[in-house]
Short mmCIF file of C-alpha atoms in Angstrom, two decimals:
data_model
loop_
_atom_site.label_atom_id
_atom_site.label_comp_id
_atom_site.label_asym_id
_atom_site.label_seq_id
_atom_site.Cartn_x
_atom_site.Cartn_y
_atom_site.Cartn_z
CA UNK A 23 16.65 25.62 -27.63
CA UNK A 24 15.20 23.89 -24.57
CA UNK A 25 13.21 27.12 -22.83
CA UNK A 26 12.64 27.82 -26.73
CA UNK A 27 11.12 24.54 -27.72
CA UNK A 28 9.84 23.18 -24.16
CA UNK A 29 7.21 26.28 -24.22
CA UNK A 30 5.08 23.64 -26.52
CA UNK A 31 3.56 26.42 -27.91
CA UNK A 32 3.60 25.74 -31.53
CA UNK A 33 1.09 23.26 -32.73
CA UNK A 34 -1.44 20.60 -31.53
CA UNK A 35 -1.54 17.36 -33.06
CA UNK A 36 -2.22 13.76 -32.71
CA UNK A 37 0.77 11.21 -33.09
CA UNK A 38 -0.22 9.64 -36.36
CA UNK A 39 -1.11 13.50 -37.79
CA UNK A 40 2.76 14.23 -36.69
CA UNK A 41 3.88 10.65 -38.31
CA UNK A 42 2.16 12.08 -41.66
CA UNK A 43 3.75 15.11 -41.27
CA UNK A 44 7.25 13.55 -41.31
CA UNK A 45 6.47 12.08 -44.78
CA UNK A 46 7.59 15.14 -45.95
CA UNK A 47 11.42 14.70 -45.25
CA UNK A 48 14.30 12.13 -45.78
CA UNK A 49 16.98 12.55 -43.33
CA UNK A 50 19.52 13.49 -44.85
CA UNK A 51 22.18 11.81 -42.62
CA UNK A 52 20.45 8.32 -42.36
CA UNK A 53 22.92 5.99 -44.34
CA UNK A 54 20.64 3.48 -45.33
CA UNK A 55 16.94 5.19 -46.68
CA UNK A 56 15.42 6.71 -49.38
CA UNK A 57 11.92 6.21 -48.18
CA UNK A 58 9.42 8.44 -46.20
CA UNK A 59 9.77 8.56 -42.60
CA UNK A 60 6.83 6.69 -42.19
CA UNK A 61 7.60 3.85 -43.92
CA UNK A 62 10.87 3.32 -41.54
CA UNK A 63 8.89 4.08 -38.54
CA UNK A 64 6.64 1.62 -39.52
CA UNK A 65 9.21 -0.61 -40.53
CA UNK A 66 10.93 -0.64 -37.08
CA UNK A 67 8.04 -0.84 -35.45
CA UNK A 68 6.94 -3.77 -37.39
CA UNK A 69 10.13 -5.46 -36.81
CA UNK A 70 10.02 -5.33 -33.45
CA UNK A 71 6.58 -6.54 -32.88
CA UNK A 72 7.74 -9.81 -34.87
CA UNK A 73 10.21 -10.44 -32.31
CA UNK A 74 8.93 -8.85 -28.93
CA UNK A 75 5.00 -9.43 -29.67
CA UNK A 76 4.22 -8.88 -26.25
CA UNK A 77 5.69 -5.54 -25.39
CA UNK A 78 3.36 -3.46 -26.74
CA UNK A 79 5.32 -0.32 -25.40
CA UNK A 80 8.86 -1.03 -27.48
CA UNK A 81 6.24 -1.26 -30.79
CA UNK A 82 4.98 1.78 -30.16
CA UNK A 83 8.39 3.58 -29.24
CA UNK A 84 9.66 2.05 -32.52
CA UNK A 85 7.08 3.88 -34.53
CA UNK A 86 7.36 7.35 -32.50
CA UNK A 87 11.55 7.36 -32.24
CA UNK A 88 11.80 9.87 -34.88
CA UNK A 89 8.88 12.36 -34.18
CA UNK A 90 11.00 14.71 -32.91
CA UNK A 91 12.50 15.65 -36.77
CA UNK A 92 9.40 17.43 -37.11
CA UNK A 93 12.13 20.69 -35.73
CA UNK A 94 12.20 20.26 -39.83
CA UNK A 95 9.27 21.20 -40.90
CA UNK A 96 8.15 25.31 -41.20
CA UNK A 97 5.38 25.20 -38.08
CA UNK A 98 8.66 24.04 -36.14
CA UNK A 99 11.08 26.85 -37.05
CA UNK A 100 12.20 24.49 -39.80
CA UNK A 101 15.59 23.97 -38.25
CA UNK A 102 18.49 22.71 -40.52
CA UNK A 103 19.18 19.22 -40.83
CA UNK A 104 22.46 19.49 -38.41
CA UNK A 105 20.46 21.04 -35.55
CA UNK A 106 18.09 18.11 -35.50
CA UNK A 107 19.58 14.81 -37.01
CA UNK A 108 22.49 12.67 -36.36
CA UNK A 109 24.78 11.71 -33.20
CA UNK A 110 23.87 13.69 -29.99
CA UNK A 111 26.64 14.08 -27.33
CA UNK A 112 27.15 15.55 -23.25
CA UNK A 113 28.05 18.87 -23.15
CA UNK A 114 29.47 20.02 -20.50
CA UNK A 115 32.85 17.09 -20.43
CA UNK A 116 35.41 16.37 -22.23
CA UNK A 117 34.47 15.27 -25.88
CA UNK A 118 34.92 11.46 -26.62
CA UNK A 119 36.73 10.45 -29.36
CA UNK A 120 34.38 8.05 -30.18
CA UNK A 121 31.67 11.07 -31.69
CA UNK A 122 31.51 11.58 -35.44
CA UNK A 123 33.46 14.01 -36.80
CA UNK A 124 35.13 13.98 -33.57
CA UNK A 125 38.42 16.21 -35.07
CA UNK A 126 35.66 19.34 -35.29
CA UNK A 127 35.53 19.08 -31.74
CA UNK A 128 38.90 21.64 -31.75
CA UNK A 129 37.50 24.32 -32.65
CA UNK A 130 34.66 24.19 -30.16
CA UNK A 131 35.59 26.76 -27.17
CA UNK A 132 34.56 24.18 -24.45
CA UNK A 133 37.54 21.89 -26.28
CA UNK A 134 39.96 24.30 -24.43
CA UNK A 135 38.22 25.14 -21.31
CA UNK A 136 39.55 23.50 -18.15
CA UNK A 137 35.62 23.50 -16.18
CA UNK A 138 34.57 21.58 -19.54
CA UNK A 139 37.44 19.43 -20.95
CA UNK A 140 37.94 16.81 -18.28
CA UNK A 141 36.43 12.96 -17.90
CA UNK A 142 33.58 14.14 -15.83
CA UNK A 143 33.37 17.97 -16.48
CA UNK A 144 30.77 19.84 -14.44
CA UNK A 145 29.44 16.23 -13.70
CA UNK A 146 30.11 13.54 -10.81
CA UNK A 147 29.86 9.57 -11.46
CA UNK A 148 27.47 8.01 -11.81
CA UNK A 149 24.54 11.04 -11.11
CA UNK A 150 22.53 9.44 -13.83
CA UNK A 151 22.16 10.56 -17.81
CA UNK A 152 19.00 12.66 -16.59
CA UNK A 153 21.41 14.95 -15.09
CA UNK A 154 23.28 15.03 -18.15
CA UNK A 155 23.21 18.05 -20.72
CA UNK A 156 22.74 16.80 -24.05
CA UNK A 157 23.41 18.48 -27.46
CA UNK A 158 19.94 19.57 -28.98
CA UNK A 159 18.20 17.43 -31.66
CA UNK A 160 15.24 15.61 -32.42
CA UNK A 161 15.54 12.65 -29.16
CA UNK A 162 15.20 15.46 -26.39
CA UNK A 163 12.66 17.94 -28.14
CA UNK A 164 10.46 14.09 -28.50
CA UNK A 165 11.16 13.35 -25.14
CA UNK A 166 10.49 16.58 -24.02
CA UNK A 167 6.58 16.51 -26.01
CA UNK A 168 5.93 13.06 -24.38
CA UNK A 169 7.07 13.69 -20.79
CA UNK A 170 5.32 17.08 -20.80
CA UNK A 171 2.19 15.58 -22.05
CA UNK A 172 1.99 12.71 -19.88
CA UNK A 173 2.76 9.80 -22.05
CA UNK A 174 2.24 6.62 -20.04
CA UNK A 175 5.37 4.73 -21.88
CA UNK A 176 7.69 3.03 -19.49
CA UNK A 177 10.74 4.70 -18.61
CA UNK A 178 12.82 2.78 -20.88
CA UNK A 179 10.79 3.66 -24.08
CA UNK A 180 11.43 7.36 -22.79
CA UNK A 181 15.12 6.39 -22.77
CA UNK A 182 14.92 5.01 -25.83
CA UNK A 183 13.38 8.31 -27.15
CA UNK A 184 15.68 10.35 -25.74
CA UNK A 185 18.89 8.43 -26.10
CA UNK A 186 18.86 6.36 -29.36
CA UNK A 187 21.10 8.93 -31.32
CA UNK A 188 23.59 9.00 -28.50
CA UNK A 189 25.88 6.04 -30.41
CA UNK A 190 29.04 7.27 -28.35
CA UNK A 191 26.92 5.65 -25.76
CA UNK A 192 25.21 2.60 -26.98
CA UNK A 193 27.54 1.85 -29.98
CA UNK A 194 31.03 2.44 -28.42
CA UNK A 195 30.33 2.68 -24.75
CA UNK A 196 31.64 5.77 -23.53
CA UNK A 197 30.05 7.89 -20.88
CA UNK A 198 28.99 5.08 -18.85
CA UNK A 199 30.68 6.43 -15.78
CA UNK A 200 27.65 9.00 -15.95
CA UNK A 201 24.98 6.13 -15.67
CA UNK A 202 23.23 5.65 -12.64
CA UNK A 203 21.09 1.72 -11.95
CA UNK A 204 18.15 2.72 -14.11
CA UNK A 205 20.12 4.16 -17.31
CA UNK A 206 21.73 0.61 -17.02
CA UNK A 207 18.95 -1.49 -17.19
CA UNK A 208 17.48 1.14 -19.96
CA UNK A 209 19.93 0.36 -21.70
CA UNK A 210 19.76 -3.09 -22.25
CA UNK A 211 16.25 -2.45 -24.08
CA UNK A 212 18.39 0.23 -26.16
CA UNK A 213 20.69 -2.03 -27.38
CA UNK A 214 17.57 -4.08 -28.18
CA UNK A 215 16.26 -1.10 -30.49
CA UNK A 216 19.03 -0.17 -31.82
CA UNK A 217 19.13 -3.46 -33.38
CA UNK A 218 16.16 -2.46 -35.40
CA UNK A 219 16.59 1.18 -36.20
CA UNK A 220 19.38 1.75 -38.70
CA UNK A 221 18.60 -1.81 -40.45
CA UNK A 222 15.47 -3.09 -40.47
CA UNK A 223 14.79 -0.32 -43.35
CA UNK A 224 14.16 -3.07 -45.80
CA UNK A 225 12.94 -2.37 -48.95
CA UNK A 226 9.99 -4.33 -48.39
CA UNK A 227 6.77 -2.10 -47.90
CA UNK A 228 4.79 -1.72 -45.35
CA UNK A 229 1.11 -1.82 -45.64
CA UNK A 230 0.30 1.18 -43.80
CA UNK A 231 -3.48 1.38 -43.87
CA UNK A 232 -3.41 -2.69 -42.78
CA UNK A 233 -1.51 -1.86 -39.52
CA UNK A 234 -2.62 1.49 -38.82
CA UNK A 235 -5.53 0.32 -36.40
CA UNK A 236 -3.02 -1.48 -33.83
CA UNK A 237 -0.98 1.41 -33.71
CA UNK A 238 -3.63 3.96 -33.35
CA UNK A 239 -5.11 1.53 -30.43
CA UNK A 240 -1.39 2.09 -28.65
CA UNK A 241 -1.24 5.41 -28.98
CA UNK A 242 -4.53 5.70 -27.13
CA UNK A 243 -3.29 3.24 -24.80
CA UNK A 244 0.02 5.28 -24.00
CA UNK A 245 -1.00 9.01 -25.34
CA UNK A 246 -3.80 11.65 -25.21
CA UNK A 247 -5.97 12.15 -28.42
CA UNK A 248 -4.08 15.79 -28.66
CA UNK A 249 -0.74 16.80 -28.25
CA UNK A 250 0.92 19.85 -27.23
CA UNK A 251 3.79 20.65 -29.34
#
């Protein structure tokens, strides 16, 4: 999926054009939303500007988290939900417990294999999450668009990007024996945004043509005009 998708060969696009196109889907395995995907973008986003007005960056990564769920849509391959939404996990090591639907795991070849089933697997501690193979979804293909297209973000709103459906991680705190110094500190600011994704979905709505200017000025600030997807 990752020589597949990183060939960003299938569209170009702005930000906001691919935050319109996710208006088209509900995620099916969100727990708590009924709404557009823009409106919970924008929701997040908003929420976190409330509380962290001055870091411009964490707005910004609130309202691009879930780009990457464009995989959905027909000009992506229109991938099933499973292949794009919920939990992401290492391959690669042993399978925590802590991973939904964590009794499927059993029937998974790797389950069984000796070079795959044990604490650290094919890894060693501590060599950092960026050396970490992750099951596909929407955070790496969205991390994979911004790094290749030179987004300016900070490397924890990358982290964010690419690590805010890994729950084993930041909800239960397993694989931290994989994190190097950086993924700690990262972290923190995930924990931060976490806060905000699943629950700020209130049913209050957002006024989207009344804060559509600041975020257009922050993609500027942080992304070029075009994207390659």
């Amino acid at each position: 999926m990752r020589e597949e998708y990183g060939k960003l060969s299938r569209v170009e696009m702005s930000i906001w054009e691919s935050c319109e196109l996710l208006n088209e889907f509900v995620d099916e395995s969100d727990p708590d939303l009924d709404e557009p995907q823009i409106e919970h973008l924008l929701q997040t986003a908003e929420a976190i500007r409330k509380d962290y007005p001055n870091e411009d960056w964490l707005h910004l990564t609130g309202l691009i988290h879930d780009l990457g769920k464009v995989l959905l849509h027909p000009s992506f391959g229109e991938l099933p939900q499973w292949a794009v939404v919920g939990d992401i996990y290492p391959v690669g090591c042993a399978f925590d417990e802590s991973i939904v639907h964590y009794k499927y795991f059993k029937e998974n070849p790797d389950y069984n294999n000796p070079a795959y089933n044990t604490k650290l697997g094919v890894y060693t501690q501590g060599c950092g999450l960026n050396n970490v193979l992750m099951s596909w979804g929407h955070d790496d293909y969205l991390y994979l668009v911004a790094k290749e297209n030179k987004t300016t973000l900070p490397s924890a709103g990358l982290f964010i990007i690419r690590y805010h459906s890994f729950y084993a991680l930041h909800k239960d705190g397993a694989y931290k024996y994989l994190m190097n110094e950086e993924d700690t500190e990262n972290l923190k600011w995930l924990k931060i945004f976490n806060k905000y994704d699943l629950y700020s979905k209130s049913k209050v709505r957002v006024d989207v043509e009344k804060v559509k200017p600041y975020y257009l000025s922050l993609i500027e600030k942080y992304f070029p005009p075009k994207l390659r997807w």
